[in-house]
mmCIF file with all atom_site columns, C-alpha atoms in Angstrom:
data_model
loop_
_atom_site.group_PDB
_atom_site.id
_atom_site.type_symbol
_atom_site.label_atom_id
_atom_site.label_alt_id
_atom_site.label_comp_id
_atom_site.label_asym_id
_atom_site.label_entity_id
_atom_site.label_seq_id
_atom_site.pdbx_PDB_ins_code
_atom_site.Cartn_x
_atom_site.Cartn_y
_atom_site.Cartn_z
_atom_site.occupancy
_atom_site.B_iso_or_equiv
_atom_site.pdbx_formal_charge
_atom_site.auth_seq_id
_atom_site.auth_comp_id
_atom_site.auth_asym_id
_atom_site.auth_atom_id
_atom_site.pdbx_PDB_model_num
ATOM 1   C CA . MET A 1 1   ? -12.089 10.669  -90.999  1.00 43.00 ? 14  MET A CA 1
ATOM 2   C CA . ASP A 1 2   ? -10.528 11.067  -87.562  1.00 46.00 ? 15  ASP A CA 1
ATOM 3   C CA . SER A 1 3   ? -10.325 7.522   -86.213  1.00 46.00 ? 16  SER A CA 1
ATOM 4   C CA . THR A 1 4   ? -10.493 8.751   -82.613  1.00 54.00 ? 17  THR A CA 1
ATOM 5   C CA . ALA A 1 5   ? -14.024 10.033  -83.306  1.00 71.00 ? 18  ALA A CA 1
ATOM 6   C CA . LEU A 1 6   ? -15.362 6.660   -84.453  1.00 90.00 ? 19  LEU A CA 1
ATOM 7   C CA . ASN A 1 7   ? -18.384 5.090   -82.781  1.00 95.00 ? 20  ASN A CA 1
ATOM 8   C CA . ILE A 1 8   ? -18.733 1.471   -83.894  1.00 96.00 ? 21  ILE A CA 1
ATOM 9   C CA . VAL A 1 9   ? -21.422 -0.994  -82.807  1.00 97.00 ? 22  VAL A CA 1
ATOM 10  C CA . ILE A 1 10  ? -20.722 -4.716  -82.477  1.00 96.00 ? 23  ILE A CA 1
ATOM 11  C CA . ALA A 1 11  ? -24.140 -6.370  -82.819  1.00 96.00 ? 24  ALA A CA 1
ATOM 12  C CA . ASP A 1 12  ? -23.834 -10.021 -81.827  1.00 95.00 ? 25  ASP A CA 1
ATOM 13  C CA . ASP A 1 13  ? -25.660 -12.070 -79.209  1.00 92.00 ? 26  ASP A CA 1
ATOM 14  C CA . HIS A 1 14  ? -22.515 -13.841 -77.937  1.00 93.00 ? 27  HIS A CA 1
ATOM 15  C CA . PRO A 1 15  ? -20.866 -11.724 -75.203  1.00 94.00 ? 28  PRO A CA 1
ATOM 16  C CA . LEU A 1 16  ? -17.576 -13.617 -75.423  1.00 95.00 ? 29  LEU A CA 1
ATOM 17  C CA . PHE A 1 17  ? -17.318 -12.913 -79.153  1.00 94.00 ? 30  PHE A CA 1
ATOM 18  C CA . ARG A 1 18  ? -18.136 -9.218  -78.650  1.00 95.00 ? 31  ARG A CA 1
ATOM 19  C CA . SER A 1 19  ? -15.548 -8.941  -75.909  1.00 94.00 ? 32  SER A CA 1
ATOM 20  C CA . ALA A 1 20  ? -12.858 -10.798 -77.854  1.00 94.00 ? 33  ALA A CA 1
ATOM 21  C CA . LEU A 1 21  ? -13.461 -8.788  -81.028  1.00 94.00 ? 34  LEU A CA 1
ATOM 22  C CA . LYS A 1 22  ? -13.432 -5.483  -79.163  1.00 93.00 ? 35  LYS A CA 1
ATOM 23  C CA . GLN A 1 23  ? -10.200 -6.403  -77.386  1.00 92.00 ? 36  GLN A CA 1
ATOM 24  C CA . ALA A 1 24  ? -8.563  -7.549  -80.627  1.00 92.00 ? 37  ALA A CA 1
ATOM 25  C CA . LEU A 1 25  ? -9.588  -4.441  -82.558  1.00 92.00 ? 38  LEU A CA 1
ATOM 26  C CA . ASN A 1 26  ? -8.451  -2.097  -79.787  1.00 89.00 ? 39  ASN A CA 1
ATOM 27  C CA . SER A 1 27  ? -4.898  -3.009  -80.741  1.00 86.00 ? 40  SER A CA 1
ATOM 28  C CA . GLN A 1 28  ? -5.616  -2.265  -84.411  1.00 87.00 ? 41  GLN A CA 1
ATOM 29  C CA . MET A 1 29  ? -7.557  1.009   -84.331  1.00 89.00 ? 42  MET A CA 1
ATOM 30  C CA . GLU A 1 30  ? -8.946  3.720   -82.086  1.00 89.00 ? 43  GLU A CA 1
ATOM 31  C CA . ALA A 1 31  ? -12.697 3.739   -81.618  1.00 92.00 ? 44  ALA A CA 1
ATOM 32  C CA . THR A 1 32  ? -15.479 3.769   -79.049  1.00 93.00 ? 45  THR A CA 1
ATOM 33  C CA . TRP A 1 33  ? -17.143 0.366   -79.119  1.00 94.00 ? 46  TRP A CA 1
ATOM 34  C CA . LEU A 1 34  ? -20.829 -0.036  -78.351  1.00 96.00 ? 47  LEU A CA 1
ATOM 35  C CA . GLU A 1 35  ? -22.388 -3.472  -77.945  1.00 96.00 ? 48  GLU A CA 1
ATOM 36  C CA . ALA A 1 36  ? -25.819 -4.819  -78.903  1.00 95.00 ? 49  ALA A CA 1
ATOM 37  C CA . ASP A 1 37  ? -27.015 -8.341  -78.162  1.00 93.00 ? 50  ASP A CA 1
ATOM 38  C CA . GLY A 1 38  ? -30.131 -8.083  -80.315  1.00 90.00 ? 51  GLY A CA 1
ATOM 39  C CA . ALA A 1 39  ? -31.961 -6.076  -82.962  1.00 88.00 ? 52  ALA A CA 1
ATOM 40  C CA . ALA A 1 40  ? -34.015 -4.135  -80.406  1.00 87.00 ? 53  ALA A CA 1
ATOM 41  C CA . VAL A 1 41  ? -30.932 -2.970  -78.495  1.00 92.00 ? 54  VAL A CA 1
ATOM 42  C CA . LEU A 1 42  ? -29.239 -2.063  -81.776  1.00 93.00 ? 55  LEU A CA 1
ATOM 43  C CA . GLU A 1 43  ? -32.247 0.061   -82.771  1.00 90.00 ? 56  GLU A CA 1
ATOM 44  C CA . THR A 1 44  ? -32.050 1.909   -79.441  1.00 92.00 ? 57  THR A CA 1
ATOM 45  C CA . ILE A 1 45  ? -28.332 2.586   -79.867  1.00 95.00 ? 58  ILE A CA 1
ATOM 46  C CA . LEU A 1 46  ? -28.838 3.953   -83.369  1.00 94.00 ? 59  LEU A CA 1
ATOM 47  C CA . SER A 1 47  ? -31.613 6.253   -82.178  1.00 90.00 ? 60  SER A CA 1
ATOM 48  C CA . GLN A 1 48  ? -29.529 7.647   -79.309  1.00 92.00 ? 61  GLN A CA 1
ATOM 49  C CA . HIS A 1 49  ? -25.982 7.851   -80.678  1.00 92.00 ? 62  HIS A CA 1
ATOM 50  C CA . ASP A 1 50  ? -24.123 9.146   -83.702  1.00 93.00 ? 63  ASP A CA 1
ATOM 51  C CA . ILE A 1 51  ? -22.872 5.843   -85.129  1.00 96.00 ? 64  ILE A CA 1
ATOM 52  C CA . ASP A 1 52  ? -20.194 5.544   -87.818  1.00 96.00 ? 65  ASP A CA 1
ATOM 53  C CA . LEU A 1 53  ? -20.497 1.837   -88.563  1.00 96.00 ? 66  LEU A CA 1
ATOM 54  C CA . VAL A 1 54  ? -22.338 -1.326  -87.484  1.00 97.00 ? 67  VAL A CA 1
ATOM 55  C CA . LEU A 1 55  ? -20.769 -4.787  -87.409  1.00 97.00 ? 68  LEU A CA 1
ATOM 56  C CA . LEU A 1 56  ? -23.850 -6.999  -87.707  1.00 96.00 ? 69  LEU A CA 1
ATOM 57  C CA . ASP A 1 57  ? -24.293 -10.684 -86.989  1.00 94.00 ? 70  ASP A CA 1
ATOM 58  C CA . LEU A 1 58  ? -27.254 -11.981 -88.997  1.00 89.00 ? 71  LEU A CA 1
ATOM 59  C CA . GLU A 1 59  ? -28.368 -14.597 -86.468  1.00 86.00 ? 72  GLU A CA 1
ATOM 60  C CA . MET A 1 60  ? -29.298 -12.749 -83.303  1.00 87.00 ? 73  MET A CA 1
ATOM 61  C CA . PRO A 1 61  ? -32.338 -14.154 -81.434  1.00 79.00 ? 74  PRO A CA 1
ATOM 62  C CA . ASP A 1 62  ? -34.717 -11.266 -82.210  1.00 79.00 ? 75  ASP A CA 1
ATOM 63  C CA . SER A 1 63  ? -33.513 -10.915 -85.779  1.00 80.00 ? 76  SER A CA 1
ATOM 64  C CA . HIS A 1 64  ? -34.747 -12.821 -88.798  1.00 79.00 ? 77  HIS A CA 1
ATOM 65  C CA . GLY A 1 65  ? -31.748 -13.377 -91.002  1.00 80.00 ? 78  GLY A CA 1
ATOM 66  C CA . TYR A 1 66  ? -31.329 -10.557 -93.488  1.00 89.00 ? 79  TYR A CA 1
ATOM 67  C CA . SER A 1 67  ? -34.385 -8.639  -92.252  1.00 89.00 ? 80  SER A CA 1
ATOM 68  C CA . THR A 1 68  ? -32.352 -6.562  -89.777  1.00 91.00 ? 81  THR A CA 1
ATOM 69  C CA . LEU A 1 69  ? -29.856 -5.623  -92.484  1.00 92.00 ? 82  LEU A CA 1
ATOM 70  C CA . ILE A 1 70  ? -32.694 -4.599  -94.826  1.00 91.00 ? 83  ILE A CA 1
ATOM 71  C CA . HIS A 1 71  ? -34.323 -2.548  -92.074  1.00 90.00 ? 84  HIS A CA 1
ATOM 72  C CA . LEU A 1 72  ? -31.087 -0.773  -91.114  1.00 92.00 ? 85  LEU A CA 1
ATOM 73  C CA . ARG A 1 73  ? -30.184 0.121   -94.678  1.00 90.00 ? 86  ARG A CA 1
ATOM 74  C CA . SER A 1 74  ? -33.714 1.401   -95.329  1.00 88.00 ? 87  SER A CA 1
ATOM 75  C CA . HIS A 1 75  ? -34.029 3.563   -92.217  1.00 88.00 ? 88  HIS A CA 1
ATOM 76  C CA . TYR A 1 76  ? -30.409 4.449   -91.401  1.00 92.00 ? 89  TYR A CA 1
ATOM 77  C CA . PRO A 1 77  ? -28.932 4.828   -94.906  1.00 90.00 ? 90  PRO A CA 1
ATOM 78  C CA . ALA A 1 78  ? -26.080 7.037   -93.687  1.00 92.00 ? 91  ALA A CA 1
ATOM 79  C CA . VAL A 1 79  ? -24.762 4.311   -91.354  1.00 95.00 ? 92  VAL A CA 1
ATOM 80  C CA . PRO A 1 80  ? -22.683 1.667   -93.166  1.00 94.00 ? 93  PRO A CA 1
ATOM 81  C CA . VAL A 1 81  ? -23.365 -1.921  -92.129  1.00 96.00 ? 94  VAL A CA 1
ATOM 82  C CA . VAL A 1 82  ? -20.784 -4.699  -92.395  1.00 96.00 ? 95  VAL A CA 1
ATOM 83  C CA . VAL A 1 83  ? -22.058 -8.234  -91.899  1.00 95.00 ? 96  VAL A CA 1
ATOM 84  C CA . ILE A 1 84  ? -19.956 -10.551 -89.739  1.00 94.00 ? 97  ILE A CA 1
ATOM 85  C CA . SER A 1 85  ? -20.866 -14.214 -89.943  1.00 90.00 ? 98  SER A CA 1
ATOM 86  C CA . ALA A 1 86  ? -19.682 -17.762 -89.462  1.00 88.00 ? 99  ALA A CA 1
ATOM 87  C CA . HIS A 1 87  ? -21.447 -18.530 -92.753  1.00 85.00 ? 100 HIS A CA 1
ATOM 88  C CA . GLU A 1 88  ? -18.767 -17.874 -95.361  1.00 82.00 ? 101 GLU A CA 1
ATOM 89  C CA . ASP A 1 89  ? -20.512 -19.229 -98.470  1.00 82.00 ? 102 ASP A CA 1
ATOM 90  C CA . THR A 1 90  ? -20.987 -17.135 -101.583 1.00 82.00 ? 103 THR A CA 1
ATOM 91  C CA . THR A 1 91  ? -24.789 -17.152 -101.202 1.00 82.00 ? 104 THR A CA 1
ATOM 92  C CA . THR A 1 92  ? -24.574 -15.402 -97.822  1.00 85.00 ? 105 THR A CA 1
ATOM 93  C CA . ILE A 1 93  ? -22.098 -12.858 -99.150  1.00 86.00 ? 106 ILE A CA 1
ATOM 94  C CA . SER A 1 94  ? -24.148 -12.282 -102.317 1.00 85.00 ? 107 SER A CA 1
ATOM 95  C CA . LYS A 1 95  ? -27.304 -11.572 -100.309 1.00 85.00 ? 108 LYS A CA 1
ATOM 96  C CA . THR A 1 96  ? -25.371 -9.255  -98.001  1.00 89.00 ? 109 THR A CA 1
ATOM 97  C CA . LEU A 1 97  ? -24.379 -7.122  -100.989 1.00 86.00 ? 110 LEU A CA 1
ATOM 98  C CA . LYS A 1 98  ? -27.826 -7.405  -102.588 1.00 85.00 ? 111 LYS A CA 1
ATOM 99  C CA . TYR A 1 99  ? -29.432 -6.013  -99.440  1.00 88.00 ? 112 TYR A CA 1
ATOM 100 C CA . ASP A 1 100 ? -27.001 -3.067  -99.548  1.00 87.00 ? 113 ASP A CA 1
ATOM 101 C CA . GLY A 1 101 ? -24.535 -4.243  -96.909  1.00 92.00 ? 114 GLY A CA 1
ATOM 102 C CA . GLN A 1 102 ? -21.239 -2.379  -97.310  1.00 93.00 ? 115 GLN A CA 1
ATOM 103 C CA . GLY A 1 103 ? -19.144 -5.432  -96.606  1.00 92.00 ? 116 GLY A CA 1
ATOM 104 C CA . PHE A 1 104 ? -18.821 -8.964  -95.343  1.00 94.00 ? 117 PHE A CA 1
ATOM 105 C CA . ILE A 1 105 ? -16.184 -10.210 -92.893  1.00 94.00 ? 118 ILE A CA 1
ATOM 106 C CA . PRO A 1 106 ? -15.953 -13.898 -91.922  1.00 92.00 ? 119 PRO A CA 1
ATOM 107 C CA . LYS A 1 107 ? -15.837 -14.391 -88.163  1.00 91.00 ? 120 LYS A CA 1
ATOM 108 C CA . SER A 1 108 ? -12.735 -16.501 -88.743  1.00 90.00 ? 121 SER A CA 1
ATOM 109 C CA . ALA A 1 109 ? -10.843 -13.476 -90.110  1.00 91.00 ? 122 ALA A CA 1
ATOM 110 C CA . PRO A 1 110 ? -7.815  -12.207 -88.129  1.00 91.00 ? 123 PRO A CA 1
ATOM 111 C CA . PRO A 1 111 ? -8.032  -8.822  -86.353  1.00 91.00 ? 124 PRO A CA 1
ATOM 112 C CA . ALA A 1 112 ? -5.865  -7.134  -89.003  1.00 91.00 ? 125 ALA A CA 1
ATOM 113 C CA . GLU A 1 113 ? -8.383  -8.107  -91.692  1.00 92.00 ? 126 GLU A CA 1
ATOM 114 C CA . PHE A 1 114 ? -11.268 -6.777  -89.577  1.00 93.00 ? 127 PHE A CA 1
ATOM 115 C CA . ALA A 1 115 ? -9.469  -3.454  -89.125  1.00 93.00 ? 128 ALA A CA 1
ATOM 116 C CA . ALA A 1 116 ? -8.563  -3.181  -92.810  1.00 93.00 ? 129 ALA A CA 1
ATOM 117 C CA . ALA A 1 117 ? -12.134 -4.031  -93.837  1.00 94.00 ? 130 ALA A CA 1
ATOM 118 C CA . ILE A 1 118 ? -13.606 -1.449  -91.463  1.00 94.00 ? 131 ILE A CA 1
ATOM 119 C CA . GLN A 1 119 ? -11.278 1.253   -92.783  1.00 93.00 ? 132 GLN A CA 1
ATOM 120 C CA . GLN A 1 120 ? -12.086 0.339   -96.382  1.00 93.00 ? 133 GLN A CA 1
ATOM 121 C CA . VAL A 1 121 ? -15.823 0.675   -95.711  1.00 94.00 ? 134 VAL A CA 1
ATOM 122 C CA . LEU A 1 122 ? -15.345 3.956   -93.839  1.00 92.00 ? 135 LEU A CA 1
ATOM 123 C CA . ASP A 1 123 ? -13.464 5.192   -96.910  1.00 91.00 ? 136 ASP A CA 1
ATOM 124 C CA . GLY A 1 124 ? -16.619 4.588   -98.937  1.00 90.00 ? 137 GLY A CA 1
ATOM 125 C CA . GLU A 1 125 ? -15.736 1.256   -100.512 1.00 91.00 ? 138 GLU A CA 1
ATOM 126 C CA . THR A 1 126 ? -17.289 -2.206  -100.255 1.00 89.00 ? 139 THR A CA 1
ATOM 127 C CA . TYR A 1 127 ? -15.337 -5.011  -98.614  1.00 91.00 ? 140 TYR A CA 1
ATOM 128 C CA . ILE A 1 128 ? -15.489 -8.701  -99.496  1.00 86.00 ? 141 ILE A CA 1
ATOM 129 C CA . PRO A 1 129 ? -12.927 -11.397 -98.606  1.00 84.00 ? 142 PRO A CA 1
ATOM 130 C CA . ALA A 1 130 ? -9.772  -11.241 -100.716 1.00 77.00 ? 143 ALA A CA 1
ATOM 131 C CA . ASN A 1 131 ? -10.314 -14.723 -102.149 1.00 69.00 ? 144 ASN A CA 1
ATOM 132 C CA . LEU A 1 132 ? -13.534 -13.569 -103.844 1.00 66.00 ? 145 LEU A CA 1
ATOM 133 C CA . SER A 1 133 ? -14.407 -11.072 -106.536 1.00 57.00 ? 146 SER A CA 1
ATOM 134 C CA . GLU A 1 134 ? -17.799 -9.516  -107.226 1.00 58.00 ? 147 GLU A CA 1
ATOM 135 C CA . GLN A 1 135 ? -17.953 -11.689 -110.353 1.00 54.00 ? 148 GLN A CA 1
ATOM 136 C CA . ASP A 1 136 ? -17.984 -14.744 -108.068 1.00 55.00 ? 149 ASP A CA 1
ATOM 137 C CA . LEU A 1 137 ? -21.157 -13.518 -106.408 1.00 58.00 ? 150 LEU A CA 1
ATOM 138 C CA . THR A 1 138 ? -24.587 -14.001 -107.909 1.00 56.00 ? 151 THR A CA 1
ATOM 139 C CA . SER A 1 139 ? -27.402 -11.495 -107.799 1.00 53.00 ? 152 SER A CA 1
ATOM 140 C CA . GLU A 1 140 ? -31.088 -12.291 -107.967 1.00 53.00 ? 153 GLU A CA 1
ATOM 141 C CA . SER A 1 141 ? -34.273 -10.315 -107.452 1.00 50.00 ? 154 SER A CA 1
ATOM 142 C CA . ASP A 1 142 ? -35.965 -10.517 -104.083 1.00 63.00 ? 155 ASP A CA 1
ATOM 143 C CA . ASP A 1 143 ? -39.446 -9.066  -103.875 1.00 74.00 ? 156 ASP A CA 1
ATOM 144 C CA . VAL A 1 144 ? -39.808 -9.899  -100.165 1.00 78.00 ? 157 VAL A CA 1
ATOM 145 C CA . GLY A 1 145 ? -36.700 -7.921  -99.272  1.00 80.00 ? 158 GLY A CA 1
ATOM 146 C CA . ASN A 1 146 ? -37.857 -4.926  -101.302 1.00 79.00 ? 159 ASN A CA 1
ATOM 147 C CA . ARG A 1 147 ? -41.275 -4.969  -99.635  1.00 85.00 ? 160 ARG A CA 1
ATOM 148 C CA . LEU A 1 148 ? -39.837 -5.335  -96.148  1.00 85.00 ? 161 LEU A CA 1
ATOM 149 C CA . ALA A 1 149 ? -37.749 -2.222  -96.721  1.00 83.00 ? 162 ALA A CA 1
ATOM 150 C CA . GLU A 1 150 ? -41.003 -0.253  -97.092  1.00 86.00 ? 163 GLU A CA 1
ATOM 151 C CA . LEU A 1 151 ? -42.081 -0.927  -93.486  1.00 89.00 ? 164 LEU A CA 1
ATOM 152 C CA . THR A 1 152 ? -41.683 1.863   -90.960  1.00 88.00 ? 165 THR A CA 1
ATOM 153 C CA . PRO A 1 153 ? -39.588 1.104   -87.840  1.00 87.00 ? 166 PRO A CA 1
ATOM 154 C CA . GLN A 1 154 ? -42.767 0.633   -85.783  1.00 90.00 ? 167 GLN A CA 1
ATOM 155 C CA . GLN A 1 155 ? -44.334 -1.643  -88.401  1.00 92.00 ? 168 GLN A CA 1
ATOM 156 C CA . TYR A 1 156 ? -41.142 -3.684  -88.537  1.00 89.00 ? 169 TYR A CA 1
ATOM 157 C CA . LYS A 1 157 ? -41.209 -4.033  -84.750  1.00 88.00 ? 170 LYS A CA 1
ATOM 158 C CA . VAL A 1 158 ? -44.838 -5.180  -84.842  1.00 93.00 ? 171 VAL A CA 1
ATOM 159 C CA . LEU A 1 159 ? -44.010 -7.726  -87.553  1.00 92.00 ? 172 LEU A CA 1
ATOM 160 C CA . GLN A 1 160 ? -41.209 -9.121  -85.391  1.00 89.00 ? 173 GLN A CA 1
ATOM 161 C CA . MET A 1 161 ? -43.657 -9.464  -82.506  1.00 91.00 ? 174 MET A CA 1
ATOM 162 C CA . PHE A 1 162 ? -46.099 -11.269 -84.811  1.00 93.00 ? 175 PHE A CA 1
ATOM 163 C CA . ALA A 1 163 ? -43.269 -13.712 -85.517  1.00 89.00 ? 176 ALA A CA 1
ATOM 164 C CA . GLU A 1 164 ? -42.859 -14.242 -81.764  1.00 89.00 ? 177 GLU A CA 1
ATOM 165 C CA . GLY A 1 165 ? -46.508 -15.311 -81.588  1.00 91.00 ? 178 GLY A CA 1
ATOM 166 C CA . LEU A 1 166 ? -47.697 -12.365 -79.502  1.00 93.00 ? 179 LEU A CA 1
ATOM 167 C CA . LEU A 1 167 ? -51.350 -11.337 -79.610  1.00 93.00 ? 180 LEU A CA 1
ATOM 168 C CA . ASN A 1 168 ? -52.461 -7.825  -80.557  1.00 93.00 ? 181 ASN A CA 1
ATOM 169 C CA . LYS A 1 169 ? -53.317 -7.123  -76.912  1.00 94.00 ? 182 LYS A CA 1
ATOM 170 C CA . GLN A 1 170 ? -49.835 -8.161  -75.767  1.00 94.00 ? 183 GLN A CA 1
ATOM 171 C CA . ILE A 1 171 ? -48.140 -6.117  -78.473  1.00 94.00 ? 184 ILE A CA 1
ATOM 172 C CA . ALA A 1 172 ? -50.237 -3.074  -77.629  1.00 94.00 ? 185 ALA A CA 1
ATOM 173 C CA . TYR A 1 173 ? -49.264 -3.395  -73.962  1.00 94.00 ? 186 TYR A CA 1
ATOM 174 C CA . ASP A 1 174 ? -45.546 -3.784  -74.728  1.00 93.00 ? 187 ASP A CA 1
ATOM 175 C CA . LEU A 1 175 ? -45.517 -0.833  -77.148  1.00 92.00 ? 188 LEU A CA 1
ATOM 176 C CA . GLU A 1 176 ? -47.811 1.259   -74.945  1.00 92.00 ? 189 GLU A CA 1
ATOM 177 C CA . VAL A 1 177 ? -50.361 1.897   -77.668  1.00 93.00 ? 190 VAL A CA 1
ATOM 178 C CA . SER A 1 178 ? -53.967 0.871   -78.249  1.00 93.00 ? 191 SER A CA 1
ATOM 179 C CA . GLU A 1 179 ? -55.082 -2.382  -79.880  1.00 92.00 ? 192 GLU A CA 1
ATOM 180 C CA . ALA A 1 180 ? -56.630 -0.263  -82.620  1.00 93.00 ? 193 ALA A CA 1
ATOM 181 C CA . THR A 1 181 ? -53.177 1.105   -83.410  1.00 94.00 ? 194 THR A CA 1
ATOM 182 C CA . ILE A 1 182 ? -51.767 -2.416  -83.683  1.00 93.00 ? 195 ILE A CA 1
ATOM 183 C CA . LYS A 1 183 ? -54.624 -3.398  -86.000  1.00 92.00 ? 196 LYS A CA 1
ATOM 184 C CA . ALA A 1 184 ? -53.858 -0.356  -88.153  1.00 93.00 ? 197 ALA A CA 1
ATOM 185 C CA . HIS A 1 185 ? -50.175 -1.364  -88.256  1.00 92.00 ? 198 HIS A CA 1
ATOM 186 C CA . ALA A 1 186 ? -51.181 -4.909  -89.177  1.00 93.00 ? 199 ALA A CA 1
ATOM 187 C CA . THR A 1 187 ? -53.321 -3.682  -92.072  1.00 93.00 ? 200 THR A CA 1
ATOM 188 C CA . ALA A 1 188 ? -50.409 -1.574  -93.369  1.00 92.00 ? 201 ALA A CA 1
ATOM 189 C CA . ILE A 1 189 ? -47.964 -4.473  -92.971  1.00 91.00 ? 202 ILE A CA 1
ATOM 190 C CA . PHE A 1 190 ? -50.218 -6.859  -94.884  1.00 92.00 ? 203 PHE A CA 1
ATOM 191 C CA . ARG A 1 191 ? -50.660 -4.315  -97.689  1.00 90.00 ? 204 ARG A CA 1
ATOM 192 C CA . LYS A 1 192 ? -46.947 -3.575  -98.026  1.00 88.00 ? 205 LYS A CA 1
ATOM 193 C CA . LEU A 1 193 ? -45.940 -7.246  -97.939  1.00 87.00 ? 206 LEU A CA 1
ATOM 194 C CA . GLY A 1 194 ? -48.735 -8.258  -100.303 1.00 86.00 ? 207 GLY A CA 1
ATOM 195 C CA . VAL A 1 195 ? -50.227 -10.789 -97.853  1.00 87.00 ? 208 VAL A CA 1
ATOM 196 C CA . ARG A 1 196 ? -53.660 -11.306 -96.291  1.00 88.00 ? 209 ARG A CA 1
ATOM 197 C CA . ASN A 1 197 ? -52.988 -12.252 -92.674  1.00 87.00 ? 210 ASN A CA 1
ATOM 198 C CA . ARG A 1 198 ? -50.466 -12.614 -89.866  1.00 89.00 ? 211 ARG A CA 1
ATOM 199 C CA . THR A 1 199 ? -49.504 -16.155 -90.825  1.00 89.00 ? 212 THR A CA 1
ATOM 200 C CA . GLN A 1 200 ? -48.600 -15.128 -94.359  1.00 86.00 ? 213 GLN A CA 1
ATOM 201 C CA . ALA A 1 201 ? -46.693 -12.096 -93.049  1.00 89.00 ? 214 ALA A CA 1
ATOM 202 C CA . VAL A 1 202 ? -44.601 -14.277 -90.734  1.00 87.00 ? 215 VAL A CA 1
ATOM 203 C CA . ILE A 1 203 ? -43.923 -16.730 -93.561  1.00 86.00 ? 216 ILE A CA 1
ATOM 204 C CA . ALA A 1 204 ? -42.709 -13.835 -95.710  1.00 84.00 ? 217 ALA A CA 1
ATOM 205 C CA . LEU A 1 205 ? -40.381 -12.736 -92.911  1.00 84.00 ? 218 LEU A CA 1
ATOM 206 C CA . GLN A 1 206 ? -39.081 -16.279 -92.495  1.00 81.00 ? 219 GLN A CA 1
ATOM 207 C CA . GLN A 1 207 ? -38.076 -16.338 -96.157  1.00 78.00 ? 220 GLN A CA 1
ATOM 208 C CA . LEU A 1 208 ? -35.245 -14.032 -95.145  1.00 79.00 ? 221 LEU A CA 1
ATOM 209 C CA . GLU A 1 209 ? -33.868 -16.476 -92.590  1.00 75.00 ? 222 GLU A CA 1
ATOM 210 C CA . MET A 1 210 ? -30.437 -17.831 -93.316  1.00 61.00 ? 223 MET A CA 1
ATOM 211 C CA . ALA A 1 211 ? -30.119 -21.451 -94.403  1.00 51.00 ? 224 ALA A CA 1
ATOM 212 C CA . LYS A 1 212 ? -28.995 -23.595 -91.473  1.00 46.00 ? 225 LYS A CA 1
ATOM 213 C CA . LYS A 1 213 ? -25.744 -25.465 -91.787  1.00 43.00 ? 226 LYS A CA 1
ATOM 214 C CA . ALA A 1 214 ? -26.018 -29.214 -92.002  1.00 35.00 ? 227 ALA A CA 1
ATOM 215 C CA . LEU A 1 215 ? -24.680 -30.975 -88.928  1.00 31.00 ? 228 LEU A CA 1
#
């Protein structure tokens, strides 16, 4: 692949990190860097541009842990996603691979490792830190993740707005559709997630949140 043709998205809500990473990688490889500070902006970029790779932080404000990764891999399967995170434990890396992420790069990694990891993923391989092997990583079934992957992009967006506590009327206004449409989306969401109401749907989404580090 011609490296000069690369379009890579850095999806992270910290502008200083995005800027520093972009500047560091500019000295390692040639690419056009696009920036997203949230899941909604990332979705817009993917719908409007031909993207070669996404560097995804799992803890953006409008994202719910692994849910964004699951959504991207379900609806943009041709776009490889590499998770970048300050969480460097094997559980986080295991779930990244389980949800079909093409790689995991610790935020503490030097620029040369970022560049090497990106190239490895673009070459069709999976990247994990050199101190780990796939045998070190556990795999377990996750029914919630599988069900979430079945949601359409619009249903996923509505579920996120449920999690924000918005009413059907507010969601309908923001999405410029009728309340009846939102109710229809809600019914489909509940069916696909195997739940009965909004509260249970939000709880299911929250199961994909990352464990918080102890202070």
